[in-house]
């Protein structure tokens, strides 16, 4: 950590960053150990004590980590509380900071409760992340990256691609490439393992499975592509692609947290694509696929999202801050910014008489 130093005549001023005290970390089920590490490491490095509340569906990896750390850290530095929303609600009023990863709805509830004491929050919430595919890109590579961004971890990823805008000239060729790329994704429950295949797991639980199935089954449109699952066991939803999706439809505006991908109507000019992507109430992540530097620069500059991939997806170096805009959240995980989130900045100014 570092601060600033300034001087005016015989007066010197500088800043220091200090730990907040005890911070509460609330993580989601989709990457339980990874998300804990994202928050735990900078919180401890900044000098705080930590209380982690893992998602009730996935507490075991966090408990195992705490057990391993018990021989390293002093008692009371790293604590884990398991349970449901009542645990999180009780924790908010008792800590000096909340760092949360989860749904926008729960993030809003946390922010509202934290406002009673103006407790600082970092909120990494939902997203309706878009990929823009331009007519000068390598279509097969773009299709493979889009499929990976949409279907890895069964789409249970806050930054998963869930809507795609394709330039009109390459709309049909891209769909053909995307269909072939998606066909490689197989459910881990199926037994025919091949090196050229990619694998995804089930949805987290029965509630999420029933929610997603009810949405899919209630649609008045047929999928352009739907994967096949051999086994009937588990909460598996196959990779599913819809085309001709209207910008204002449920599929194009709401986060499903599932392996469902919406291909919106094609665009003609890049400015149009940027405008349409920015209509979302979310602003977490996006991808742009183009080999034209001016296009890449324009899209990266004007998209209202916190994280943008160029000609790739889901690569996340821990040194680069991650976080969103609008209903996707406040503050950052990772990088120097993620470390600063767990500190308070103090200004000191004066001189000698």
mmCIF file of C-alpha atoms in Angstrom:
data_model
loop_
_atom_site.group_PDB
_atom_site.id
_atom_site.type_symbol
_atom_site.label_atom_id
_atom_site.label_comp_id
_atom_site.label_asym_id
_atom_site.label_seq_id
_atom_site.Cartn_x
_atom_site.Cartn_y
_atom_site.Cartn_z
ATOM 1 C CA UNK A 1 0.000 0.000 0.000
ATOM 2 C CA UNK A 2 1.171 3.527 -0.621
ATOM 3 C CA UNK A 3 -0.023 7.093 -0.074
ATOM 4 C CA UNK A 4 0.640 10.592 -1.329
ATOM 5 C CA UNK A 5 3.059 13.243 -0.163
ATOM 6 C CA UNK A 6 2.785 16.993 -0.860
ATOM 7 C CA UNK A 7 4.493 20.130 0.388
ATOM 8 C CA UNK A 8 3.535 23.829 0.484
ATOM 9 C CA UNK A 9 6.229 26.187 1.761
ATOM 10 C CA UNK A 10 6.836 24.948 5.324
ATOM 11 C CA UNK A 11 3.713 22.746 5.447
ATOM 12 C CA UNK A 12 3.865 19.085 4.599
ATOM 13 C CA UNK A 13 0.920 16.806 3.879
ATOM 14 C CA UNK A 14 0.703 13.106 3.272
ATOM 15 C CA UNK A 15 -1.788 10.270 3.268
ATOM 16 C CA UNK A 16 -1.694 6.817 4.815
ATOM 17 C CA UNK A 17 -3.923 3.806 4.350
ATOM 18 C CA UNK A 18 -4.980 1.915 7.446
ATOM 19 C CA UNK A 19 -7.021 -1.257 7.985
ATOM 20 C CA UNK A 20 -10.752 -0.817 8.540
ATOM 21 C CA UNK A 21 -10.979 -3.255 11.439
ATOM 22 C CA UNK A 22 -13.255 -6.274 11.073
ATOM 23 C CA UNK A 23 -14.650 -6.880 7.603
ATOM 24 C CA UNK A 24 -17.429 -9.192 6.485
ATOM 25 C CA UNK A 25 -17.059 -11.193 3.272
ATOM 26 C CA UNK A 26 -20.176 -12.719 1.721
ATOM 27 C CA UNK A 27 -19.537 -15.026 -1.229
ATOM 28 C CA UNK A 28 -21.732 -16.800 -3.766
ATOM 29 C CA UNK A 29 -21.955 -20.487 -4.640
ATOM 30 C CA UNK A 30 -20.495 -20.510 -8.149
ATOM 31 C CA UNK A 31 -16.777 -20.220 -7.269
ATOM 32 C CA UNK A 32 -16.757 -20.648 -3.486
ATOM 33 C CA UNK A 33 -13.020 -21.037 -2.878
ATOM 34 C CA UNK A 34 -11.863 -18.627 -5.581
ATOM 35 C CA UNK A 35 -14.199 -15.815 -4.506
ATOM 36 C CA UNK A 36 -13.159 -16.257 -0.892
ATOM 37 C CA UNK A 37 -9.520 -15.938 -1.944
ATOM 38 C CA UNK A 38 -10.271 -12.819 -4.001
ATOM 39 C CA UNK A 39 -11.531 -11.069 -0.888
ATOM 40 C CA UNK A 40 -9.690 -12.786 1.940
ATOM 41 C CA UNK A 41 -6.157 -12.159 0.675
ATOM 42 C CA UNK A 42 -6.398 -8.347 0.324
ATOM 43 C CA UNK A 43 -8.453 -8.027 3.501
ATOM 44 C CA UNK A 44 -5.774 -9.804 5.533
ATOM 45 C CA UNK A 45 -2.926 -8.097 3.688
ATOM 46 C CA UNK A 46 -4.418 -4.723 4.608
ATOM 47 C CA UNK A 47 -4.376 -5.724 8.300
ATOM 48 C CA UNK A 48 -8.032 -6.530 8.922
ATOM 49 C CA UNK A 49 -9.722 -9.339 10.781
ATOM 50 C CA UNK A 50 -12.207 -11.220 8.629
ATOM 51 C CA UNK A 51 -15.573 -12.954 8.948
ATOM 52 C CA UNK A 52 -16.533 -14.997 5.885
ATOM 53 C CA UNK A 53 -20.104 -16.081 5.242
ATOM 54 C CA UNK A 54 -20.063 -18.568 2.356
ATOM 55 C CA UNK A 55 -23.163 -19.380 0.352
ATOM 56 C CA UNK A 56 -25.314 -21.965 2.177
ATOM 57 C CA UNK A 57 -25.016 -24.328 -0.811
ATOM 58 C CA UNK A 58 -21.193 -24.394 -0.741
ATOM 59 C CA UNK A 59 -19.689 -23.849 2.738
ATOM 60 C CA UNK A 60 -17.277 -26.786 2.911
ATOM 61 C CA UNK A 61 -14.341 -25.392 0.915
ATOM 62 C CA UNK A 62 -14.325 -22.199 2.991
ATOM 63 C CA UNK A 63 -14.460 -24.201 6.222
ATOM 64 C CA UNK A 64 -11.579 -26.360 4.993
ATOM 65 C CA UNK A 65 -9.542 -23.251 4.170
ATOM 66 C CA UNK A 66 -10.175 -21.848 7.646
ATOM 67 C CA UNK A 67 -9.087 -25.132 9.184
ATOM 68 C CA UNK A 68 -5.840 -25.078 7.209
ATOM 69 C CA UNK A 69 -5.233 -21.459 8.218
ATOM 70 C CA UNK A 70 -5.830 -22.108 11.920
ATOM 71 C CA UNK A 71 -2.189 -23.163 12.408
ATOM 72 C CA UNK A 72 -0.931 -20.050 10.624
ATOM 73 C CA UNK A 73 -3.109 -17.112 11.651
ATOM 74 C CA UNK A 74 -3.790 -15.980 15.222
ATOM 75 C CA UNK A 75 -7.149 -16.964 16.679
ATOM 76 C CA UNK A 76 -9.944 -14.596 15.661
ATOM 77 C CA UNK A 77 -8.264 -13.250 12.524
ATOM 78 C CA UNK A 78 -10.037 -15.550 10.044
ATOM 79 C CA UNK A 79 -13.541 -16.597 11.017
ATOM 80 C CA UNK A 80 -16.305 -18.422 9.137
ATOM 81 C CA UNK A 81 -20.031 -18.221 9.816
ATOM 82 C CA UNK A 82 -22.296 -20.582 7.899
ATOM 83 C CA UNK A 83 -26.003 -20.180 7.367
ATOM 84 C CA UNK A 84 -28.586 -18.310 5.373
ATOM 85 C CA UNK A 85 -29.629 -14.694 4.965
ATOM 86 C CA UNK A 86 -30.201 -14.208 8.689
ATOM 87 C CA UNK A 87 -26.460 -14.635 9.294
ATOM 88 C CA UNK A 88 -25.574 -12.051 6.682
ATOM 89 C CA UNK A 89 -28.129 -9.579 8.003
ATOM 90 C CA UNK A 90 -26.791 -9.924 11.544
ATOM 91 C CA UNK A 91 -23.217 -9.472 10.355
ATOM 92 C CA UNK A 92 -23.821 -6.242 8.409
ATOM 93 C CA UNK A 93 -24.526 -4.183 11.535
ATOM 94 C CA UNK A 94 -21.491 -5.543 13.378
ATOM 95 C CA UNK A 95 -18.577 -5.092 10.979
ATOM 96 C CA UNK A 96 -16.625 -2.154 9.574
ATOM 97 C CA UNK A 97 -16.997 -3.184 5.915
ATOM 98 C CA UNK A 98 -18.992 -5.601 3.740
ATOM 99 C CA UNK A 99 -17.622 -7.121 0.542
ATOM 100 C CA UNK A 100 -20.295 -9.091 -1.288
ATOM 101 C CA UNK A 101 -20.533 -11.223 -4.419
ATOM 102 C CA UNK A 102 -23.991 -12.364 -5.479
ATOM 103 C CA UNK A 103 -27.237 -11.238 -7.020
ATOM 104 C CA UNK A 104 -28.183 -7.620 -7.571
ATOM 105 C CA UNK A 105 -31.328 -8.046 -5.472
ATOM 106 C CA UNK A 106 -29.362 -9.183 -2.419
ATOM 107 C CA UNK A 107 -26.700 -6.536 -3.083
ATOM 108 C CA UNK A 108 -29.372 -3.842 -2.943
ATOM 109 C CA UNK A 109 -30.651 -5.237 0.361
ATOM 110 C CA UNK A 110 -27.131 -5.209 1.813
ATOM 111 C CA UNK A 111 -26.548 -1.634 0.674
ATOM 112 C CA UNK A 112 -29.844 -0.512 2.177
ATOM 113 C CA UNK A 113 -29.065 -2.079 5.552
ATOM 114 C CA UNK A 114 -25.457 -0.866 5.506
ATOM 115 C CA UNK A 115 -26.682 2.694 4.927
ATOM 116 C CA UNK A 116 -28.020 2.802 8.496
ATOM 117 C CA UNK A 117 -24.449 3.206 9.741
ATOM 118 C CA UNK A 118 -22.906 4.246 6.425
ATOM 119 C CA UNK A 119 -20.906 1.028 6.514
ATOM 120 C CA UNK A 120 -18.776 0.910 3.339
ATOM 121 C CA UNK A 121 -19.632 -1.805 0.852
ATOM 122 C CA UNK A 122 -18.112 -3.480 -2.164
ATOM 123 C CA UNK A 123 -20.814 -5.118 -4.264
ATOM 124 C CA UNK A 124 -20.041 -7.440 -7.167
ATOM 125 C CA UNK A 125 -23.495 -8.256 -8.486
ATOM 126 C CA UNK A 126 -25.252 -9.577 -11.561
ATOM 127 C CA UNK A 127 -24.662 -8.909 -15.219
ATOM 128 C CA UNK A 128 -26.232 -9.247 -18.643
ATOM 129 C CA UNK A 129 -22.955 -9.396 -20.468
ATOM 130 C CA UNK A 130 -22.724 -8.896 -24.210
ATOM 131 C CA UNK A 131 -20.290 -9.878 -26.931
ATOM 132 C CA UNK A 132 -19.976 -7.761 -30.067
ATOM 133 C CA UNK A 133 -18.803 -9.732 -33.102
ATOM 134 C CA UNK A 134 -17.616 -7.549 -35.982
ATOM 135 C CA UNK A 135 -17.297 -8.540 -39.617
ATOM 136 C CA UNK A 136 -13.500 -8.256 -39.648
ATOM 137 C CA UNK A 137 -12.849 -10.842 -36.933
ATOM 138 C CA UNK A 138 -11.789 -14.483 -37.135
ATOM 139 C CA UNK A 139 -15.230 -16.100 -36.859
ATOM 140 C CA UNK A 140 -14.196 -19.542 -35.647
ATOM 141 C CA UNK A 141 -12.053 -18.105 -32.873
ATOM 142 C CA UNK A 142 -14.820 -15.671 -31.889
ATOM 143 C CA UNK A 143 -17.401 -18.481 -31.822
ATOM 144 C CA UNK A 144 -15.197 -20.667 -29.615
ATOM 145 C CA UNK A 145 -14.592 -17.819 -27.197
ATOM 146 C CA UNK A 146 -18.281 -16.896 -27.071
ATOM 147 C CA UNK A 147 -19.264 -20.524 -26.408
ATOM 148 C CA UNK A 148 -16.697 -20.771 -23.627
ATOM 149 C CA UNK A 149 -17.837 -17.453 -22.147
ATOM 150 C CA UNK A 150 -21.462 -18.551 -22.211
ATOM 151 C CA UNK A 151 -21.374 -22.217 -21.199
ATOM 152 C CA UNK A 152 -18.409 -22.764 -18.891
ATOM 153 C CA UNK A 153 -19.501 -23.557 -15.335
ATOM 154 C CA UNK A 154 -22.970 -24.118 -16.847
ATOM 155 C CA UNK A 155 -23.357 -20.374 -17.314
ATOM 156 C CA UNK A 156 -23.234 -19.816 -13.543
ATOM 157 C CA UNK A 157 -20.801 -16.969 -13.849
ATOM 158 C CA UNK A 158 -21.496 -13.308 -13.102
ATOM 159 C CA UNK A 159 -19.562 -12.265 -16.206
ATOM 160 C CA UNK A 160 -20.879 -15.045 -18.491
ATOM 161 C CA UNK A 161 -21.821 -13.987 -22.011
ATOM 162 C CA UNK A 162 -25.598 -14.107 -22.271
ATOM 163 C CA UNK A 163 -26.307 -11.924 -25.329
ATOM 164 C CA UNK A 164 -24.440 -11.542 -28.613
ATOM 165 C CA UNK A 165 -24.629 -8.866 -31.278
ATOM 166 C CA UNK A 166 -23.230 -9.887 -34.670
ATOM 167 C CA UNK A 167 -22.580 -7.597 -37.617
ATOM 168 C CA UNK A 168 -25.053 -8.323 -40.395
ATOM 169 C CA UNK A 169 -22.476 -9.320 -43.038
ATOM 170 C CA UNK A 170 -21.237 -12.282 -40.947
ATOM 171 C CA UNK A 171 -24.432 -13.097 -39.018
ATOM 172 C CA UNK A 172 -25.191 -16.445 -40.693
ATOM 173 C CA UNK A 173 -21.558 -17.620 -40.964
ATOM 174 C CA UNK A 174 -21.022 -16.834 -37.291
ATOM 175 C CA UNK A 175 -24.131 -18.804 -36.282
ATOM 176 C CA UNK A 176 -22.774 -21.814 -38.145
ATOM 177 C CA UNK A 177 -19.433 -21.542 -36.341
ATOM 178 C CA UNK A 178 -21.156 -21.012 -32.989
ATOM 179 C CA UNK A 179 -23.292 -24.108 -33.463
ATOM 180 C CA UNK A 180 -20.193 -26.219 -34.113
ATOM 181 C CA UNK A 181 -18.356 -24.698 -31.141
ATOM 182 C CA UNK A 182 -21.323 -25.248 -28.819
ATOM 183 C CA UNK A 183 -21.732 -28.867 -29.897
ATOM 184 C CA UNK A 184 -18.364 -29.602 -28.255
ATOM 185 C CA UNK A 185 -19.740 -28.746 -24.803
ATOM 186 C CA UNK A 186 -20.921 -31.872 -22.987
ATOM 187 C CA UNK A 187 -22.397 -32.534 -19.557
ATOM 188 C CA UNK A 188 -19.881 -33.996 -17.153
ATOM 189 C CA UNK A 189 -22.413 -36.726 -16.324
ATOM 190 C CA UNK A 190 -22.089 -38.171 -19.835
ATOM 191 C CA UNK A 191 -19.534 -40.961 -20.064
ATOM 192 C CA UNK A 192 -18.103 -40.545 -23.532
ATOM 193 C CA UNK A 193 -14.964 -38.535 -22.884
ATOM 194 C CA UNK A 194 -13.118 -37.067 -25.862
ATOM 195 C CA UNK A 195 -10.225 -34.655 -25.817
ATOM 196 C CA UNK A 196 -11.892 -32.270 -28.256
ATOM 197 C CA UNK A 197 -14.904 -31.818 -25.986
ATOM 198 C CA UNK A 198 -15.471 -29.191 -23.314
ATOM 199 C CA UNK A 199 -17.278 -30.011 -20.087
ATOM 200 C CA UNK A 200 -19.830 -28.311 -17.860
ATOM 201 C CA UNK A 201 -21.524 -29.327 -14.634
ATOM 202 C CA UNK A 202 -25.045 -29.103 -13.229
ATOM 203 C CA UNK A 203 -26.873 -26.093 -11.894
ATOM 204 C CA UNK A 204 -26.304 -25.585 -8.206
ATOM 205 C CA UNK A 205 -29.551 -26.978 -6.774
ATOM 206 C CA UNK A 206 -33.169 -27.881 -7.367
ATOM 207 C CA UNK A 207 -34.432 -24.317 -6.892
ATOM 208 C CA UNK A 208 -32.158 -22.936 -9.602
ATOM 209 C CA UNK A 209 -32.901 -25.857 -11.913
ATOM 210 C CA UNK A 210 -36.666 -25.415 -11.590
ATOM 211 C CA UNK A 211 -36.376 -21.662 -12.066
ATOM 212 C CA UNK A 212 -34.335 -21.992 -15.272
ATOM 213 C CA UNK A 213 -36.481 -24.797 -16.676
ATOM 214 C CA UNK A 214 -39.656 -22.796 -16.048
ATOM 215 C CA UNK A 215 -38.204 -19.838 -17.959
ATOM 216 C CA UNK A 216 -37.078 -21.968 -20.910
ATOM 217 C CA UNK A 217 -40.287 -23.992 -21.032
ATOM 218 C CA UNK A 218 -42.380 -20.824 -20.876
ATOM 219 C CA UNK A 219 -40.794 -19.199 -23.924
ATOM 220 C CA UNK A 220 -42.845 -18.885 -27.104
ATOM 221 C CA UNK A 221 -39.826 -19.502 -29.323
ATOM 222 C CA UNK A 222 -37.796 -22.566 -30.236
ATOM 223 C CA UNK A 223 -34.036 -22.666 -29.705
ATOM 224 C CA UNK A 224 -31.682 -22.384 -32.641
ATOM 225 C CA UNK A 225 -29.505 -24.996 -30.940
ATOM 226 C CA UNK A 226 -29.966 -27.153 -27.858
ATOM 227 C CA UNK A 227 -27.396 -29.624 -26.627
ATOM 228 C CA UNK A 228 -28.186 -33.213 -25.747
ATOM 229 C CA UNK A 229 -27.721 -34.768 -22.319
ATOM 230 C CA UNK A 230 -27.570 -38.567 -22.221
ATOM 231 C CA UNK A 231 -28.099 -38.949 -18.493
ATOM 232 C CA UNK A 232 -31.352 -37.954 -16.773
ATOM 233 C CA UNK A 233 -29.677 -37.573 -13.383
ATOM 234 C CA UNK A 234 -28.734 -34.249 -11.816
ATOM 235 C CA UNK A 235 -29.679 -30.636 -12.403
ATOM 236 C CA UNK A 236 -28.228 -30.398 -15.896
ATOM 237 C CA UNK A 237 -29.448 -27.880 -18.454
ATOM 238 C CA UNK A 238 -27.908 -28.266 -21.931
ATOM 239 C CA UNK A 239 -26.243 -25.359 -23.740
ATOM 240 C CA UNK A 240 -29.103 -23.557 -25.449
ATOM 241 C CA UNK A 241 -28.984 -20.804 -28.080
ATOM 242 C CA UNK A 242 -31.853 -18.582 -29.185
ATOM 243 C CA UNK A 243 -31.683 -16.362 -32.264
ATOM 244 C CA UNK A 244 -33.697 -13.326 -33.318
ATOM 245 C CA UNK A 245 -34.061 -12.267 -29.688
ATOM 246 C CA UNK A 246 -35.560 -8.791 -29.284
ATOM 247 C CA UNK A 247 -33.506 -6.271 -27.312
ATOM 248 C CA UNK A 248 -36.316 -5.599 -24.821
ATOM 249 C CA UNK A 249 -37.295 -9.244 -24.222
ATOM 250 C CA UNK A 250 -36.763 -11.156 -20.992
ATOM 251 C CA UNK A 251 -33.969 -13.225 -22.551
ATOM 252 C CA UNK A 252 -32.094 -10.068 -23.532
ATOM 253 C CA UNK A 253 -32.560 -8.102 -20.319
ATOM 254 C CA UNK A 254 -32.591 -10.456 -17.309
ATOM 255 C CA UNK A 255 -29.812 -12.595 -15.865
ATOM 256 C CA UNK A 256 -30.610 -16.313 -16.013
ATOM 257 C CA UNK A 257 -27.374 -17.665 -14.494
ATOM 258 C CA UNK A 258 -27.623 -20.679 -16.775
ATOM 259 C CA UNK A 259 -26.164 -21.982 -20.083
ATOM 260 C CA UNK A 260 -28.621 -19.996 -22.209
ATOM 261 C CA UNK A 261 -27.323 -17.649 -24.901
ATOM 262 C CA UNK A 262 -29.362 -15.037 -26.776
ATOM 263 C CA UNK A 263 -28.331 -13.894 -30.252
ATOM 264 C CA UNK A 264 -29.914 -10.495 -30.820
ATOM 265 C CA UNK A 265 -30.842 -9.131 -34.219
ATOM 266 C CA UNK A 266 -27.766 -8.196 -36.297
ATOM 267 C CA UNK A 267 -26.289 -4.709 -36.324
ATOM 268 C CA UNK A 268 -24.961 -2.655 -39.229
ATOM 269 C CA UNK A 269 -22.656 -0.071 -37.625
ATOM 270 C CA UNK A 270 -20.527 -0.374 -34.484
ATOM 271 C CA UNK A 271 -22.114 2.738 -32.984
ATOM 272 C CA UNK A 272 -25.468 0.946 -33.124
ATOM 273 C CA UNK A 273 -24.056 -2.080 -31.308
ATOM 274 C CA UNK A 274 -22.564 0.083 -28.567
ATOM 275 C CA UNK A 275 -25.857 1.889 -28.055
ATOM 276 C CA UNK A 276 -27.826 -1.352 -27.838
ATOM 277 C CA UNK A 277 -25.426 -2.969 -25.386
ATOM 278 C CA UNK A 278 -25.529 0.113 -23.171
ATOM 279 C CA UNK A 279 -29.332 -0.039 -22.865
ATOM 280 C CA UNK A 280 -28.922 -2.758 -20.233
ATOM 281 C CA UNK A 281 -29.454 -1.892 -16.583
ATOM 282 C CA UNK A 282 -26.312 -3.944 -15.895
ATOM 283 C CA UNK A 283 -22.703 -3.071 -16.659
ATOM 284 C CA UNK A 284 -20.378 -5.806 -15.490
ATOM 285 C CA UNK A 285 -18.466 -7.230 -18.460
ATOM 286 C CA UNK A 286 -18.403 -7.400 -22.245
ATOM 287 C CA UNK A 287 -16.356 -8.741 -25.128
ATOM 288 C CA UNK A 288 -15.489 -7.301 -28.520
ATOM 289 C CA UNK A 289 -14.208 -9.369 -31.423
ATOM 290 C CA UNK A 290 -12.544 -7.330 -34.158
ATOM 291 C CA UNK A 291 -9.174 -6.973 -35.869
ATOM 292 C CA UNK A 292 -9.588 -3.237 -36.420
ATOM 293 C CA UNK A 293 -7.829 -1.153 -33.773
ATOM 294 C CA UNK A 294 -10.119 1.832 -34.223
ATOM 295 C CA UNK A 295 -13.175 -0.362 -33.641
ATOM 296 C CA UNK A 296 -11.628 -1.966 -30.573
ATOM 297 C CA UNK A 297 -10.736 1.442 -29.140
ATOM 298 C CA UNK A 298 -14.209 2.852 -29.749
ATOM 299 C CA UNK A 299 -16.043 -0.105 -28.241
ATOM 300 C CA UNK A 300 -13.717 -0.248 -25.229
ATOM 301 C CA UNK A 301 -14.083 3.475 -24.639
ATOM 302 C CA UNK A 302 -17.857 3.797 -24.928
ATOM 303 C CA UNK A 303 -19.252 0.576 -23.492
ATOM 304 C CA UNK A 304 -20.600 1.216 -19.984
ATOM 305 C CA UNK A 305 -19.129 -1.892 -18.426
ATOM 306 C CA UNK A 306 -16.395 -2.370 -15.874
ATOM 307 C CA UNK A 307 -14.454 -5.167 -17.595
ATOM 308 C CA UNK A 308 -13.951 -5.634 -21.341
ATOM 309 C CA UNK A 309 -12.250 -8.506 -23.133
ATOM 310 C CA UNK A 310 -10.794 -8.035 -26.619
ATOM 311 C CA UNK A 311 -10.739 -11.096 -28.920
ATOM 312 C CA UNK A 312 -10.868 -13.427 -25.913
ATOM 313 C CA UNK A 313 -12.975 -14.059 -22.836
ATOM 314 C CA UNK A 314 -12.728 -15.079 -19.171
ATOM 315 C CA UNK A 315 -8.997 -14.464 -18.789
ATOM 316 C CA UNK A 316 -8.689 -12.667 -15.441
ATOM 317 C CA UNK A 317 -5.198 -11.869 -14.117
ATOM 318 C CA UNK A 318 -5.401 -11.168 -10.377
ATOM 319 C CA UNK A 319 -3.457 -7.922 -10.799
ATOM 320 C CA UNK A 320 -6.268 -6.319 -12.838
ATOM 321 C CA UNK A 321 -9.262 -4.869 -10.939
ATOM 322 C CA UNK A 322 -12.639 -6.493 -11.544
ATOM 323 C CA UNK A 323 -16.011 -4.856 -10.921
ATOM 324 C CA UNK A 324 -19.034 -3.366 -12.626
ATOM 325 C CA UNK A 325 -21.181 -0.311 -13.192
ATOM 326 C CA UNK A 326 -24.892 0.412 -12.778
ATOM 327 C CA UNK A 327 -26.782 -2.527 -11.215
ATOM 328 C CA UNK A 328 -23.709 -4.730 -11.533
ATOM 329 C CA UNK A 329 -22.154 -3.256 -8.436
ATOM 330 C CA UNK A 330 -19.878 -0.838 -6.633
ATOM 331 C CA UNK A 331 -16.153 -1.077 -6.021
ATOM 332 C CA UNK A 332 -13.530 -3.572 -7.144
ATOM 333 C CA UNK A 333 -12.092 -6.968 -6.411
ATOM 334 C CA UNK A 334 -8.486 -7.823 -7.338
ATOM 335 C CA UNK A 335 -5.545 -5.586 -8.147
ATOM 336 C CA UNK A 336 -4.404 -2.514 -6.251
ATOM 337 C CA UNK A 337 -7.977 -1.235 -6.245
ATOM 338 C CA UNK A 338 -9.154 -4.435 -4.584
ATOM 339 C CA UNK A 339 -6.558 -3.982 -1.846
ATOM 340 C CA UNK A 340 -7.560 -0.351 -1.311
ATOM 341 C CA UNK A 341 -11.184 -1.439 -0.794
ATOM 342 C CA UNK A 342 -10.148 -2.867 2.589
ATOM 343 C CA UNK A 343 -8.457 0.293 3.842
ATOM 344 C CA UNK A 344 -9.401 3.768 4.959
ATOM 345 C CA UNK A 345 -7.359 6.703 3.659
ATOM 346 C CA UNK A 346 -6.236 9.264 6.217
ATOM 347 C CA UNK A 347 -4.754 12.715 5.449
ATOM 348 C CA UNK A 348 -2.127 14.241 7.758
ATOM 349 C CA UNK A 349 -0.978 17.846 7.322
ATOM 350 C CA UNK A 350 1.160 20.235 9.338
ATOM 351 C CA UNK A 351 4.634 21.466 10.102
ATOM 352 C CA UNK A 352 7.051 22.511 12.881
ATOM 353 C CA UNK A 353 6.728 25.829 14.703
#
